[in-house]
Amino acid sequence: MALAIEKLHPLFVAEVSGVDLTRPMDDATAGAVRAAFDEHSILVFRGQDVTDEQQVAFSEHFGPLERMLVGSQGGGTPLAYLTNVDRETGAIIPPDDKRMIRNLCNMLWHSDSSFKKVPALASILSGREVTGEGGETQFATLRAAYDALTDDMKRRIEGLVAEHSFAYSRSQVDPTLLTREMKDEVPPVQQSLVRQNPLNGRKALYVGSHASHILGMPVEEGRALLGRLLDHATQDRFVYTHRWRNKDIVMWDNRAVLHRGRPWDYMKPRVMHRTTVAGHGPTAAGGRVLASA
Ligand code: OGA
Ligand code: MN
């Protein structure tokens, strides 16, 4: 089946049509999707009425799937449930419930699983029940952000390694959000500040809410630099806003984009199911950038 690809933003993001993700996919089609993903960083598929099993089957074409953190909705399974609907009672989860506050942390710009030693390659998010207004997901291109840095800044950050920490990003929202067990599950990790796609050589500025500080630099100084780079990367000109329709699937490259959720009327249901394809290896170790980054 021939894929049709239409760009949705001058710098990244493409809508892909001519493919039905509810059906088994042949290797040639999966290869074409993978090539489009490496090229455009974000793929939008419309009208995909998938079950969880079909979403998992599609996702597994791109590598092994991550399991969700203990204590999250879907913990221990390959499905992340980003939802304000209680999966047992069907009631709206109140905004001050810890589950909701954890969901709201997604409103900070981030790259999925950058707090894991092997960070995520792709996230695949299915809009099961979307809101008419609000609840958009925004994406920022880290490639264009890297390219737009001054040569001086590019030189300054080359080879730098940042510490990423889930406990750090969550403590920004609510220091009591994580239990000891949840913190112990994901100790701080090292990530290269600049990532390069091995297929096409494109470099990306790997920042986001989990990035705490920079190794070999005083914490406050590193934090200030990370903040400056994050502000740079998330300027309007680098941002695409996805307005969800029911049955949309959006697949993004966590190496090359940041994303964040936007607020909505929390009394209205919003149900999103995500699968996450694991990356190939760590991007840094022992304070050094690894070639596989
Ligand atoms: C995610 C995420 C934001 C949203 O699925 O990883 O951060 O808009 N989602 O639901
Ligand atoms: Mn996310």
PDB file of N, CA, C and O in Angstrom, residues 4-76:
ATOM      1  N   ALA A   4       0.789   8.113   1.580  1.00  0.00           N
ATOM      2  CA  ALA A   4       0.803   9.495   1.107  1.00  0.00           C
ATOM      3  C   ALA A   4       1.252  10.363   2.280  1.00  0.00           C
ATOM      4  O   ALA A   4       0.790  10.178   3.412  1.00  0.00           O
ATOM      5  N   ILE A   5       2.157  11.276   2.015  1.00  0.00           N
ATOM      6  CA  ILE A   5       2.745  12.085   3.084  1.00  0.00           C
ATOM      7  C   ILE A   5       2.564  13.551   2.771  1.00  0.00           C
ATOM      8  O   ILE A   5       2.918  14.011   1.680  1.00  0.00           O
ATOM      9  N   GLU A   6       1.989  14.259   3.738  1.00  0.00           N
ATOM     10  CA  GLU A   6       1.744  15.696   3.531  1.00  0.00           C
ATOM     11  C   GLU A   6       2.295  16.456   4.734  1.00  0.00           C
ATOM     12  O   GLU A   6       1.940  16.159   5.879  1.00  0.00           O
ATOM     13  N   LYS A   7       3.162  17.420   4.471  1.00  0.00           N
ATOM     14  CA  LYS A   7       3.770  18.164   5.585  1.00  0.00           C
ATOM     15  C   LYS A   7       2.746  19.087   6.248  1.00  0.00           C
ATOM     16  O   LYS A   7       1.926  19.703   5.569  1.00  0.00           O
ATOM     17  N   LEU A   8       2.823  19.185   7.582  1.00  0.00           N
ATOM     18  CA  LEU A   8       1.873  20.021   8.321  1.00  0.00           C
ATOM     19  C   LEU A   8       2.534  21.262   8.920  1.00  0.00           C
ATOM     20  O   LEU A   8       1.851  22.106   9.495  1.00  0.00           O
ATOM     21  N   HIS A   9       3.867  21.338   8.824  1.00  0.00           N
ATOM     22  CA  HIS A   9       4.612  22.468   9.404  1.00  0.00           C
ATOM     23  C   HIS A   9       5.871  22.607   8.548  1.00  0.00           C
ATOM     24  O   HIS A   9       6.407  21.604   8.083  1.00  0.00           O
ATOM     25  N   PRO A  10       6.360  23.836   8.346  1.00  0.00           N
ATOM     26  CA  PRO A  10       7.531  23.987   7.471  1.00  0.00           C
ATOM     27  C   PRO A  10       8.774  23.241   7.967  1.00  0.00           C
ATOM     28  O   PRO A  10       9.618  22.845   7.157  1.00  0.00           O
ATOM     29  N   LEU A  11       8.917  22.993   9.271  1.00  0.00           N
ATOM     30  CA  LEU A  11      10.166  22.438   9.797  1.00  0.00           C
ATOM     31  C   LEU A  11      10.104  20.939  10.099  1.00  0.00           C
ATOM     32  O   LEU A  11      11.130  20.266  10.091  1.00  0.00           O
ATOM     33  N   PHE A  12       8.894  20.437  10.431  1.00  0.00           N
ATOM     34  CA  PHE A  12       8.761  19.022  10.815  1.00  0.00           C
ATOM     35  C   PHE A  12       7.281  18.658  10.714  1.00  0.00           C
ATOM     36  O   PHE A  12       6.502  19.465  10.212  1.00  0.00           O
ATOM     37  N   VAL A  13       6.899  17.470  11.110  1.00  0.00           N
ATOM     38  CA  VAL A  13       5.501  17.013  11.189  1.00  0.00           C
ATOM     39  C   VAL A  13       4.892  16.698   9.810  1.00  0.00           C
ATOM     40  O   VAL A  13       4.830  17.563   8.938  1.00  0.00           O
ATOM     41  N   ALA A  14       4.444  15.470   9.639  1.00  0.00           N
ATOM     42  CA  ALA A  14       3.762  15.095   8.403  1.00  0.00           C
ATOM     43  C   ALA A  14       2.542  14.251   8.723  1.00  0.00           C
ATOM     44  O   ALA A  14       2.547  13.463   9.677  1.00  0.00           O
ATOM     45  N   GLU A  15       1.487  14.458   7.934  1.00  0.00           N
ATOM     46  CA  GLU A  15       0.317  13.579   8.035  1.00  0.00           C
ATOM     47  C   GLU A  15       0.505  12.432   7.056  1.00  0.00           C
ATOM     48  O   GLU A  15       0.868  12.643   5.895  1.00  0.00           O
ATOM     49  N   VAL A  16       0.257  11.230   7.553  1.00  0.00           N
ATOM     50  CA  VAL A  16       0.432  10.044   6.718  1.00  0.00           C
ATOM     51  C   VAL A  16      -0.942   9.447   6.451  1.00  0.00           C
ATOM     52  O   VAL A  16      -1.706   9.198   7.386  1.00  0.00           O
ATOM     53  N   SER A  17      -1.267   9.230   5.192  1.00  0.00           N
ATOM     54  CA  SER A  17      -2.532   8.555   4.886  1.00  0.00           C
ATOM     55  C   SER A  17      -2.271   7.370   3.970  1.00  0.00           C
ATOM     56  O   SER A  17      -1.148   7.163   3.507  1.00  0.00           O
ATOM     57  N   GLY A  18      -3.311   6.581   3.768  1.00  0.00           N
ATOM     58  CA  GLY A  18      -3.167   5.383   2.931  1.00  0.00           C
ATOM     59  C   GLY A  18      -2.714   4.178   3.726  1.00  0.00           C
ATOM     60  O   GLY A  18      -2.207   3.210   3.162  1.00  0.00           O
ATOM     61  N   VAL A  19      -2.907   4.220   5.040  1.00  0.00           N
ATOM     62  CA  VAL A  19      -2.504   3.077   5.862  1.00  0.00           C
ATOM     63  C   VAL A  19      -3.534   2.887   6.984  1.00  0.00           C
ATOM     64  O   VAL A  19      -4.059   3.861   7.522  1.00  0.00           O
ATOM     65  N   ASP A  20      -3.833   1.614   7.254  1.00  0.00           N
ATOM     66  CA  ASP A  20      -4.825   1.273   8.273  1.00  0.00           C
ATOM     67  C   ASP A  20      -4.096   0.576   9.430  1.00  0.00           C
ATOM     68  O   ASP A  20      -3.658  -0.561   9.288  1.00  0.00           O
ATOM     69  N   LEU A  21      -3.984   1.276  10.551  1.00  0.00           N
ATOM     70  CA  LEU A  21      -3.179   0.749  11.659  1.00  0.00           C
ATOM     71  C   LEU A  21      -3.921  -0.305  12.473  1.00  0.00           C
ATOM     72  O   LEU A  21      -3.351  -0.890  13.390  1.00  0.00           O
ATOM     73  N   THR A  22      -5.185  -0.568  12.132  1.00  0.00           N
ATOM     74  CA  THR A  22      -5.906  -1.639  12.833  1.00  0.00           C
ATOM     75  C   THR A  22      -5.544  -3.007  12.241  1.00  0.00           C
ATOM     76  O   THR A  22      -5.869  -4.031  12.817  1.00  0.00           O
ATOM     77  N   ARG A  23      -4.883  -2.996  11.071  1.00  0.00           N
ATOM     78  CA  ARG A  23      -4.592  -4.261  10.391  1.00  0.00           C
ATOM     79  C   ARG A  23      -3.108  -4.583  10.489  1.00  0.00           C
ATOM     80  O   ARG A  23      -2.288  -3.668  10.618  1.00  0.00           O
ATOM     81  N   PRO A  24      -2.764  -5.874  10.397  1.00  0.00           N
ATOM     82  CA  PRO A  24      -1.342  -6.226  10.405  1.00  0.00           C
ATOM     83  C   PRO A  24      -0.619  -5.480   9.281  1.00  0.00           C
ATOM     84  O   PRO A  24      -1.188  -5.271   8.205  1.00  0.00           O
ATOM     85  N   MET A  25       0.609  -5.071   9.535  1.00  0.00           N
ATOM     86  CA  MET A  25       1.346  -4.256   8.566  1.00  0.00           C
ATOM     87  C   MET A  25       2.511  -5.063   8.006  1.00  0.00           C
ATOM     88  O   MET A  25       3.211  -5.743   8.770  1.00  0.00           O
ATOM     89  N   ASP A  26       2.715  -4.985   6.687  1.00  0.00           N
ATOM     90  CA  ASP A  26       3.857  -5.720   6.126  1.00  0.00           C
ATOM     91  C   ASP A  26       5.146  -4.934   6.364  1.00  0.00           C
ATOM     92  O   ASP A  26       5.121  -3.750   6.676  1.00  0.00           O
ATOM     93  N   ASP A  27       6.274  -5.630   6.216  1.00  0.00           N
ATOM     94  CA  ASP A  27       7.560  -5.011   6.553  1.00  0.00           C
ATOM     95  C   ASP A  27       7.880  -3.818   5.674  1.00  0.00           C
ATOM     96  O   ASP A  27       8.501  -2.855   6.121  1.00  0.00           O
ATOM     97  N   ALA A  28       7.459  -3.874   4.418  1.00  0.00           N
ATOM     98  CA  ALA A  28       7.754  -2.760   3.505  1.00  0.00           C
ATOM     99  C   ALA A  28       7.040  -1.492   3.981  1.00  0.00           C
ATOM    100  O   ALA A  28       7.622  -0.396   4.003  1.00  0.00           O
ATOM    101  N   THR A  29       5.784  -1.641   4.375  1.00  0.00           N
ATOM    102  CA  THR A  29       5.032  -0.476   4.855  1.00  0.00           C
ATOM    103  C   THR A  29       5.627   0.040   6.162  1.00  0.00           C
ATOM    104  O   THR A  29       5.814   1.248   6.340  1.00  0.00           O
ATOM    105  N   ALA A  30       5.962  -0.893   7.079  1.00  0.00           N
ATOM    106  CA  ALA A  30       6.566  -0.462   8.351  1.00  0.00           C
ATOM    107  C   ALA A  30       7.884   0.258   8.089  1.00  0.00           C
ATOM    108  O   ALA A  30       8.205   1.258   8.742  1.00  0.00           O
ATOM    109  N   GLY A  31       8.642  -0.213   7.095  1.00  0.00           N
ATOM    110  CA  GLY A  31       9.907   0.443   6.742  1.00  0.00           C
ATOM    111  C   GLY A  31       9.675   1.844   6.210  1.00  0.00           C
ATOM    112  O   GLY A  31      10.433   2.783   6.512  1.00  0.00           O
ATOM    113  N   ALA A  32       8.599   2.011   5.438  1.00  0.00           N
ATOM    114  CA  ALA A  32       8.280   3.342   4.897  1.00  0.00           C
ATOM    115  C   ALA A  32       7.846   4.285   6.021  1.00  0.00           C
ATOM    116  O   ALA A  32       8.201   5.475   6.030  1.00  0.00           O
ATOM    117  N   VAL A  33       7.107   3.744   6.993  1.00  0.00           N
ATOM    118  CA  VAL A  33       6.704   4.561   8.145  1.00  0.00           C
ATOM    119  C   VAL A  33       7.952   4.967   8.933  1.00  0.00           C
ATOM    120  O   VAL A  33       8.127   6.129   9.314  1.00  0.00           O
ATOM    121  N   ARG A  34       8.853   4.018   9.136  1.00  0.00           N
ATOM    122  CA  ARG A  34      10.071   4.305   9.894  1.00  0.00           C
ATOM    123  C   ARG A  34      10.916   5.378   9.179  1.00  0.00           C
ATOM    124  O   ARG A  34      11.467   6.281   9.816  1.00  0.00           O
ATOM    125  N   ALA A  35      11.004   5.297   7.866  1.00  0.00           N
ATOM    126  CA  ALA A  35      11.781   6.303   7.116  1.00  0.00           C
ATOM    127  C   ALA A  35      11.130   7.681   7.248  1.00  0.00           C
ATOM    128  O   ALA A  35      11.821   8.694   7.438  1.00  0.00           O
ATOM    129  N   ALA A  36       9.804   7.722   7.174  1.00  0.00           N
ATOM    130  CA  ALA A  36       9.099   9.007   7.306  1.00  0.00           C
ATOM    131  C   ALA A  36       9.283   9.573   8.713  1.00  0.00           C
ATOM    132  O   ALA A  36       9.426  10.785   8.906  1.00  0.00           O
ATOM    133  N   PHE A  37       9.315   8.693   9.693  1.00  0.00           N
ATOM    134  CA  PHE A  37       9.519   9.093  11.093  1.00  0.00           C
ATOM    135  C   PHE A  37      10.912   9.717  11.273  1.00  0.00           C
ATOM    136  O   PHE A  37      11.063  10.773  11.888  1.00  0.00           O
ATOM    137  N   ASP A  38      11.934   9.088  10.700  1.00  0.00           N
ATOM    138  CA  ASP A  38      13.284   9.644  10.822  1.00  0.00           C
ATOM    139  C   ASP A  38      13.395  10.985  10.104  1.00  0.00           C
ATOM    140  O   ASP A  38      14.144  11.861  10.527  1.00  0.00           O
ATOM    141  N   GLU A  39      12.630  11.136   9.044  1.00  0.00           N
ATOM    142  CA  GLU A  39      12.691  12.366   8.254  1.00  0.00           C
ATOM    143  C   GLU A  39      11.900  13.507   8.914  1.00  0.00           C
ATOM    144  O   GLU A  39      12.399  14.623   9.050  1.00  0.00           O
ATOM    145  N   HIS A  40      10.670  13.240   9.315  1.00  0.00           N
ATOM    146  CA  HIS A  40       9.746  14.321   9.733  1.00  0.00           C
ATOM    147  C   HIS A  40       9.594  14.472  11.248  1.00  0.00           C
ATOM    148  O   HIS A  40       8.954  15.424  11.705  1.00  0.00           O
ATOM    149  N   SER A  41      10.104  13.533  12.021  1.00  0.00           N
ATOM    150  CA  SER A  41      10.068  13.536  13.501  1.00  0.00           C
ATOM    151  C   SER A  41       8.683  13.308  14.106  1.00  0.00           C
ATOM    152  O   SER A  41       8.576  12.768  15.207  1.00  0.00           O
ATOM    153  N   ILE A  42       7.629  13.750  13.424  1.00  0.00           N
ATOM    154  CA  ILE A  42       6.278  13.529  13.938  1.00  0.00           C
ATOM    155  C   ILE A  42       5.390  13.071  12.788  1.00  0.00           C
ATOM    156  O   ILE A  42       5.381  13.702  11.723  1.00  0.00           O
ATOM    157  N   LEU A  43       4.657  11.987  13.021  1.00  0.00           N
ATOM    158  CA  LEU A  43       3.713  11.499  12.021  1.00  0.00           C
ATOM    159  C   LEU A  43       2.311  11.530  12.615  1.00  0.00           C
ATOM    160  O   LEU A  43       2.102  11.091  13.747  1.00  0.00           O
ATOM    161  N   VAL A  44       1.377  12.054  11.843  1.00  0.00           N
ATOM    162  CA  VAL A  44      -0.026  12.120  12.263  1.00  0.00           C
ATOM    163  C   VAL A  44      -0.823  11.165  11.375  1.00  0.00           C
ATOM    164  O   VAL A  44      -0.757  11.254  10.143  1.00  0.00           O
ATOM    165  N   PHE A  45      -1.543  10.250  12.006  1.00  0.00           N
ATOM    166  CA  PHE A  45      -2.428   9.322  11.291  1.00  0.00           C
ATOM    167  C   PHE A  45      -3.854   9.636  11.745  1.00  0.00           C
ATOM    168  O   PHE A  45      -4.118   9.649  12.948  1.00  0.00           O
ATOM    169  N   ARG A  46      -4.751   9.860  10.820  1.00  0.00           N
ATOM    170  CA  ARG A  46      -6.135  10.185  11.195  1.00  0.00           C
ATOM    171  C   ARG A  46      -7.033   8.949  11.072  1.00  0.00           C
ATOM    172  O   ARG A  46      -6.763   8.053  10.260  1.00  0.00           O
ATOM    173  N   GLY A  47      -8.115   8.960  11.852  1.00  0.00           N
ATOM    174  CA  GLY A  47      -9.159   7.941  11.690  1.00  0.00           C
ATOM    175  C   GLY A  47      -8.704   6.532  11.991  1.00  0.00           C
ATOM    176  O   GLY A  47      -9.097   5.583  11.304  1.00  0.00           O
ATOM    177  N   GLN A  48      -7.881   6.346  13.021  1.00  0.00           N
ATOM    178  CA  GLN A  48      -7.343   5.018  13.347  1.00  0.00           C
ATOM    179  C   GLN A  48      -8.033   4.518  14.622  1.00  0.00           C
ATOM    180  O   GLN A  48      -7.632   4.866  15.728  1.00  0.00           O
ATOM    181  N   ASP A  49      -9.053   3.686  14.409  1.00  0.00           N
ATOM    182  CA  ASP A  49      -9.890   3.227  15.527  1.00  0.00           C
ATOM    183  C   ASP A  49      -9.283   1.970  16.156  1.00  0.00           C
ATOM    184  O   ASP A  49      -9.893   0.896  16.129  1.00  0.00           O
ATOM    185  N   VAL A  50      -8.105   2.104  16.724  1.00  0.00           N
ATOM    186  CA  VAL A  50      -7.365   0.914  17.177  1.00  0.00           C
ATOM    187  C   VAL A  50      -7.790   0.456  18.572  1.00  0.00           C
ATOM    188  O   VAL A  50      -8.208   1.251  19.411  1.00  0.00           O
ATOM    189  N   THR A  51      -7.640  -0.835  18.810  1.00  0.00           N
ATOM    190  CA  THR A  51      -7.713  -1.384  20.170  1.00  0.00           C
ATOM    191  C   THR A  51      -6.299  -1.294  20.759  1.00  0.00           C
ATOM    192  O   THR A  51      -5.323  -1.060  20.040  1.00  0.00           O
ATOM    193  N   ASP A  52      -6.191  -1.538  22.073  1.00  0.00           N
ATOM    194  CA  ASP A  52      -4.864  -1.549  22.693  1.00  0.00           C
ATOM    195  C   ASP A  52      -3.958  -2.589  22.019  1.00  0.00           C
ATOM    196  O   ASP A  52      -2.779  -2.335  21.771  1.00  0.00           O
ATOM    197  N   GLU A  53      -4.528  -3.763  21.720  1.00  0.00           N
ATOM    198  CA  GLU A  53      -3.720  -4.834  21.112  1.00  0.00           C
ATOM    199  C   GLU A  53      -3.197  -4.401  19.739  1.00  0.00           C
ATOM    200  O   GLU A  53      -2.048  -4.652  19.382  1.00  0.00           O
ATOM    201  N   GLN A  54      -4.047  -3.733  18.963  1.00  0.00           N
ATOM    202  CA  GLN A  54      -3.621  -3.282  17.624  1.00  0.00           C
ATOM    203  C   GLN A  54      -2.566  -2.177  17.746  1.00  0.00           C
ATOM    204  O   GLN A  54      -1.617  -2.121  16.963  1.00  0.00           O
ATOM    205  N   GLN A  55      -2.727  -1.333  18.737  1.00  0.00           N
ATOM    206  CA  GLN A  55      -1.736  -0.268  18.938  1.00  0.00           C
ATOM    207  C   GLN A  55      -0.376  -0.874  19.305  1.00  0.00           C
ATOM    208  O   GLN A  55       0.665  -0.452  18.804  1.00  0.00           O
ATOM    209  N   VAL A  56      -0.400  -1.886  20.178  1.00  0.00           N
ATOM    210  CA  VAL A  56       0.841  -2.564  20.559  1.00  0.00           C
ATOM    211  C   VAL A  56       1.471  -3.241  19.333  1.00  0.00           C
ATOM    212  O   VAL A  56       2.666  -3.114  19.079  1.00  0.00           O
ATOM    213  N   ALA A  57       0.641  -3.917  18.528  1.00  0.00           N
ATOM    214  CA  ALA A  57       1.175  -4.634  17.355  1.00  0.00           C
ATOM    215  C   ALA A  57       1.828  -3.656  16.375  1.00  0.00           C
ATOM    216  O   ALA A  57       2.922  -3.915  15.865  1.00  0.00           O
ATOM    217  N   PHE A  58       1.201  -2.526  16.128  1.00  0.00           N
ATOM    218  CA  PHE A  58       1.792  -1.516  15.244  1.00  0.00           C
ATOM    219  C   PHE A  58       3.118  -1.013  15.846  1.00  0.00           C
ATOM    220  O   PHE A  58       4.148  -0.952  15.172  1.00  0.00           O
ATOM    221  N   SER A  59       3.100  -0.707  17.144  1.00  0.00           N
ATOM    222  CA  SER A  59       4.271  -0.118  17.803  1.00  0.00           C
ATOM    223  C   SER A  59       5.467  -1.062  17.755  1.00  0.00           C
ATOM    224  O   SER A  59       6.618  -0.622  17.599  1.00  0.00           O
ATOM    225  N   GLU A  60       5.210  -2.367  17.885  1.00  0.00           N
ATOM    226  CA  GLU A  60       6.307  -3.335  17.958  1.00  0.00           C
ATOM    227  C   GLU A  60       7.096  -3.461  16.652  1.00  0.00           C
ATOM    228  O   GLU A  60       8.176  -4.040  16.637  1.00  0.00           O
ATOM    229  N   HIS A  61       6.572  -2.883  15.570  1.00  0.00           N
ATOM    230  CA  HIS A  61       7.368  -2.863  14.331  1.00  0.00           C
ATOM    231  C   HIS A  61       8.638  -2.033  14.492  1.00  0.00           C
ATOM    232  O   HIS A  61       9.581  -2.177  13.708  1.00  0.00           O
ATOM    233  N   PHE A  62       8.670  -1.157  15.478  1.00  0.00           N
ATOM    234  CA  PHE A  62       9.774  -0.207  15.572  1.00  0.00           C
ATOM    235  C   PHE A  62      10.742  -0.541  16.704  1.00  0.00           C
ATOM    236  O   PHE A  62      11.702   0.173  16.932  1.00  0.00           O
ATOM    237  N   GLY A  63      10.481  -1.639  17.415  1.00  0.00           N
ATOM    238  CA  GLY A  63      11.396  -2.079  18.461  1.00  0.00           C
ATOM    239  C   GLY A  63      10.626  -2.538  19.690  1.00  0.00           C
ATOM    240  O   GLY A  63       9.401  -2.443  19.737  1.00  0.00           O
ATOM    241  N   PRO A  64      11.367  -3.028  20.695  1.00  0.00           N
ATOM    242  CA  PRO A  64      10.722  -3.474  21.936  1.00  0.00           C
ATOM    243  C   PRO A  64      10.053  -2.304  22.657  1.00  0.00           C
ATOM    244  O   PRO A  64      10.547  -1.168  22.587  1.00  0.00           O
ATOM    245  N   LEU A  65       8.955  -2.579  23.334  1.00  0.00           N
ATOM    246  CA  LEU A  65       8.219  -1.511  24.011  1.00  0.00           C
ATOM    247  C   LEU A  65       8.669  -1.370  25.464  1.00  0.00           C
ATOM    248  O   LEU A  65       9.022  -2.356  26.109  1.00  0.00           O
ATOM    249  N   GLU A  66       8.625  -0.128  25.934  1.00  0.00           N
ATOM    250  CA  GLU A  66       8.878   0.134  27.356  1.00  0.00           C
ATOM    251  C   GLU A  66       7.683  -0.349  28.175  1.00  0.00           C
ATOM    252  O   GLU A  66       6.557  -0.367  27.688  1.00  0.00           O
ATOM    253  N   ARG A  67       7.957  -0.644  29.438  1.00  0.00           N
ATOM    254  CA  ARG A  67       6.878  -0.889  30.408  1.00  0.00           C
ATOM    255  C   ARG A  67       6.735   0.378  31.248  1.00  0.00           C
ATOM    256  O   ARG A  67       7.717   1.046  31.523  1.00  0.00           O
ATOM    257  N   MET A  68       5.524   0.677  31.630  1.00  0.00           N
ATOM    258  CA  MET A  68       5.278   1.915  32.367  1.00  0.00           C
ATOM    259  C   MET A  68       5.723   1.804  33.827  1.00  0.00           C
ATOM    260  O   MET A  68       5.750   0.715  34.390  1.00  0.00           O
ATOM    261  N   LEU A  69       6.055   2.952  34.409  1.00  0.00           N
ATOM    262  CA  LEU A  69       6.546   2.983  35.783  1.00  0.00           C
ATOM    263  C   LEU A  69       5.466   2.502  36.757  1.00  0.00           C
ATOM    264  O   LEU A  69       4.282   2.786  36.576  1.00  0.00           O
ATOM    265  N   VAL A  70       5.930   1.814  37.781  1.00  0.00           N
ATOM    266  CA  VAL A  70       5.048   1.443  38.889  1.00  0.00           C
ATOM    267  C   VAL A  70       4.422   2.724  39.436  1.00  0.00           C
ATOM    268  O   VAL A  70       5.074   3.756  39.513  1.00  0.00           O
ATOM    269  N   GLY A  71       3.155   2.661  39.770  1.00  0.00           N
ATOM    270  CA  GLY A  71       2.520   3.851  40.354  1.00  0.00           C
ATOM    271  C   GLY A  71       1.925   4.764  39.309  1.00  0.00           C
ATOM    272  O   GLY A  71       1.238   5.721  39.636  1.00  0.00           O
ATOM    273  N   SER A  72       2.180   4.495  38.009  1.00  0.00           N
ATOM    274  CA  SER A  72       1.503   5.283  36.979  1.00  0.00           C
ATOM    275  C   SER A  72       0.277   4.488  36.526  1.00  0.00           C
ATOM    276  O   SER A  72       0.161   3.295  36.817  1.00  0.00           O
ATOM    277  N   GLN A  73      -0.616   5.139  35.778  1.00  0.00           N
ATOM    278  CA  GLN A  73      -1.800   4.428  35.291  1.00  0.00           C
ATOM    279  C   GLN A  73      -1.352   3.533  34.132  1.00  0.00           C
ATOM    280  O   GLN A  73      -0.867   4.025  33.127  1.00  0.00           O
ATOM    281  N   GLY A  74      -1.472   2.234  34.300  1.00  0.00           N
ATOM    282  CA  GLY A  74      -0.925   1.293  33.324  1.00  0.00           C
ATOM    283  C   GLY A  74       0.430   0.754  33.773  1.00  0.00           C
ATOM    284  O   GLY A  74       1.107   0.080  33.013  1.00  0.00           O
ATOM    285  N   GLY A  75       0.837   1.069  35.014  1.00  0.00           N
ATOM    286  CA  GLY A  75       2.135   0.643  35.552  1.00  0.00           C
ATOM    287  C   GLY A  75       2.402  -0.838  35.312  1.00  0.00           C
ATOM    288  O   GLY A  75       1.534  -1.669  35.529  1.00  0.00           O
ATOM    289  N   GLY A  76       3.619  -1.149  34.819  1.00  0.00           N
ATOM    290  CA  GLY A  76       4.010  -2.535  34.589  1.00  0.00           C
ATOM    291  C   GLY A  76       3.575  -3.083  33.244  1.00  0.00           C
ATOM    292  O   GLY A  76       4.002  -4.159  32.847  1.00  0.00           O
TER     293      GLY A  76
END
